[in-house]
Amino acid sequence: MLSLCAPAVAAPVVGAALRAPAPLTPYEVLARAQSAKYHADRAVWEVRDNDHGPGRFRRLLAAARRRQAARAAYAAAAAAYHATPRAAAERAARAKYAAKYGTPIQ
């Protein structure tokens, strides 16, 4: 039974087109690749340090291969990001800061 106090909610229109998600910027791609690389590193360390059961070497090898793929994806994403105007602006800001204060931004 519907409550008389509840607001009426319109039903979605049948056949309404869904909006396509916006494409990721190179910065967002780099951030996701860095996150994937971090998780792949953690997976290797987890197997290496805490897994002592049968099949350990197979799991370690699989984790190492995923880590290698994640590192390659990160390197590609970093190269794509560093070719953007945003990265050039960051480099210019870092150079300006280093020239002014005599030390680079870390």
Coordinates of C-alpha atoms in Angstrom, one line a residue:
M1 CA 0.0 0.0 0.0
L2 CA 1.3 3.4 -0.9
S3 CA 1.6 6.1 1.7
L4 CA -0.4 9.2 1.2
C5 CA 2.5 11.2 2.5
A6 CA 5.1 9.8 0.1
P7 CA 5.9 12.1 -2.8
A8 CA 5.0 10.8 -6.3
V9 CA 8.0 9.6 -8.2
A10 CA 7.9 9.7 -12.0
A11 CA 8.6 6.5 -13.7
P12 CA 11.6 6.5 -16.1
V13 CA 10.7 7.0 -19.8
V14 CA 10.8 3.7 -21.7
G15 CA 13.4 3.8 -24.5
A16 CA 15.2 6.9 -23.1
A17 CA 18.8 7.0 -24.3
L18 CA 21.4 6.6 -21.6
R19 CA 24.1 9.2 -21.6
A20 CA 27.5 7.9 -22.6
P21 CA 30.2 8.4 -20.0
A22 CA 32.7 11.1 -20.7
P23 CA 36.1 9.9 -21.9
L24 CA 38.8 9.9 -19.3
T25 CA 41.5 12.6 -19.4
P26 CA 45.1 11.6 -19.6
Y27 CA 45.5 12.6 -15.9
E28 CA 42.6 10.3 -14.9
V29 CA 44.1 7.5 -17.0
L30 CA 47.4 8.0 -15.2
A31 CA 45.8 8.0 -11.8
R32 CA 43.9 4.7 -12.5
A33 CA 47.1 3.1 -13.9
Q34 CA 49.0 4.2 -10.8
S35 CA 46.3 2.7 -8.6
A36 CA 46.4 -0.6 -10.6
K37 CA 50.2 -0.6 -10.3
Y38 CA 50.0 -0.1 -6.6
H39 CA 47.5 -3.0 -6.2
A40 CA 49.6 -5.3 -8.4
D41 CA 52.7 -4.5 -6.3
R42 CA 50.7 -5.3 -3.1
A43 CA 49.5 -8.6 -4.5
V44 CA 53.1 -9.7 -5.3
W45 CA 54.2 -8.8 -1.8
E46 CA 51.2 -10.5 -0.2
V47 CA 51.9 -13.8 -2.0
R48 CA 55.7 -13.5 -1.4
D49 CA 55.4 -12.8 2.3
N50 CA 52.2 -14.6 3.5
D51 CA 51.5 -17.5 1.1
H52 CA 53.3 -20.7 2.0
G53 CA 50.8 -23.3 0.7
P54 CA 51.0 -25.6 -2.3
G55 CA 51.0 -23.7 -5.6
R56 CA 52.8 -20.7 -4.1
F57 CA 55.2 -20.4 -7.0
R58 CA 52.4 -20.5 -9.6
R59 CA 50.5 -17.8 -7.8
L60 CA 53.7 -15.7 -7.3
L61 CA 54.5 -16.0 -11.0
A62 CA 50.9 -15.0 -12.0
A63 CA 51.1 -12.0 -9.6
A64 CA 54.5 -11.0 -11.0
R65 CA 53.1 -11.1 -14.6
R66 CA 50.1 -8.9 -13.6
R67 CA 52.6 -6.5 -11.9
Q68 CA 54.7 -6.4 -15.1
A69 CA 51.6 -5.6 -17.2
A70 CA 50.4 -2.9 -14.7
R71 CA 53.9 -1.3 -14.8
A72 CA 53.8 -1.3 -18.6
A73 CA 50.4 0.3 -18.6
Y74 CA 51.6 2.9 -16.1
A75 CA 54.6 3.8 -18.2
A76 CA 52.4 4.3 -21.3
A77 CA 49.9 6.4 -19.3
A78 CA 52.7 8.5 -17.9
A79 CA 54.2 9.1 -21.4
A80 CA 50.8 10.1 -22.7
Y81 CA 50.2 12.4 -19.7
H82 CA 53.6 14.1 -19.9
A83 CA 52.8 15.0 -23.5
T84 CA 49.8 17.1 -22.5
P85 CA 49.6 20.9 -22.0
R86 CA 48.7 20.3 -18.4
A87 CA 51.9 18.5 -17.8
A88 CA 53.8 21.3 -19.6
A89 CA 52.2 23.9 -17.4
E90 CA 53.2 21.8 -14.3
R91 CA 56.8 21.7 -15.5
A92 CA 56.8 25.4 -16.1
A93 CA 55.4 26.1 -12.6
R94 CA 58.0 23.8 -11.0
A95 CA 60.8 25.6 -13.0
K96 CA 59.5 29.0 -11.9
Y97 CA 59.4 27.9 -8.3
A98 CA 62.9 26.4 -8.5
A99 CA 64.2 29.6 -10.0
K100 CA 62.6 31.7 -7.3
Y101 CA 63.5 29.7 -4.3
G102 CA 66.5 27.8 -5.5
T103 CA 65.0 24.3 -4.7
P104 CA 62.8 22.1 -6.8
I105 CA 59.3 21.2 -5.7
Q106 CA 59.2 17.5 -4.6

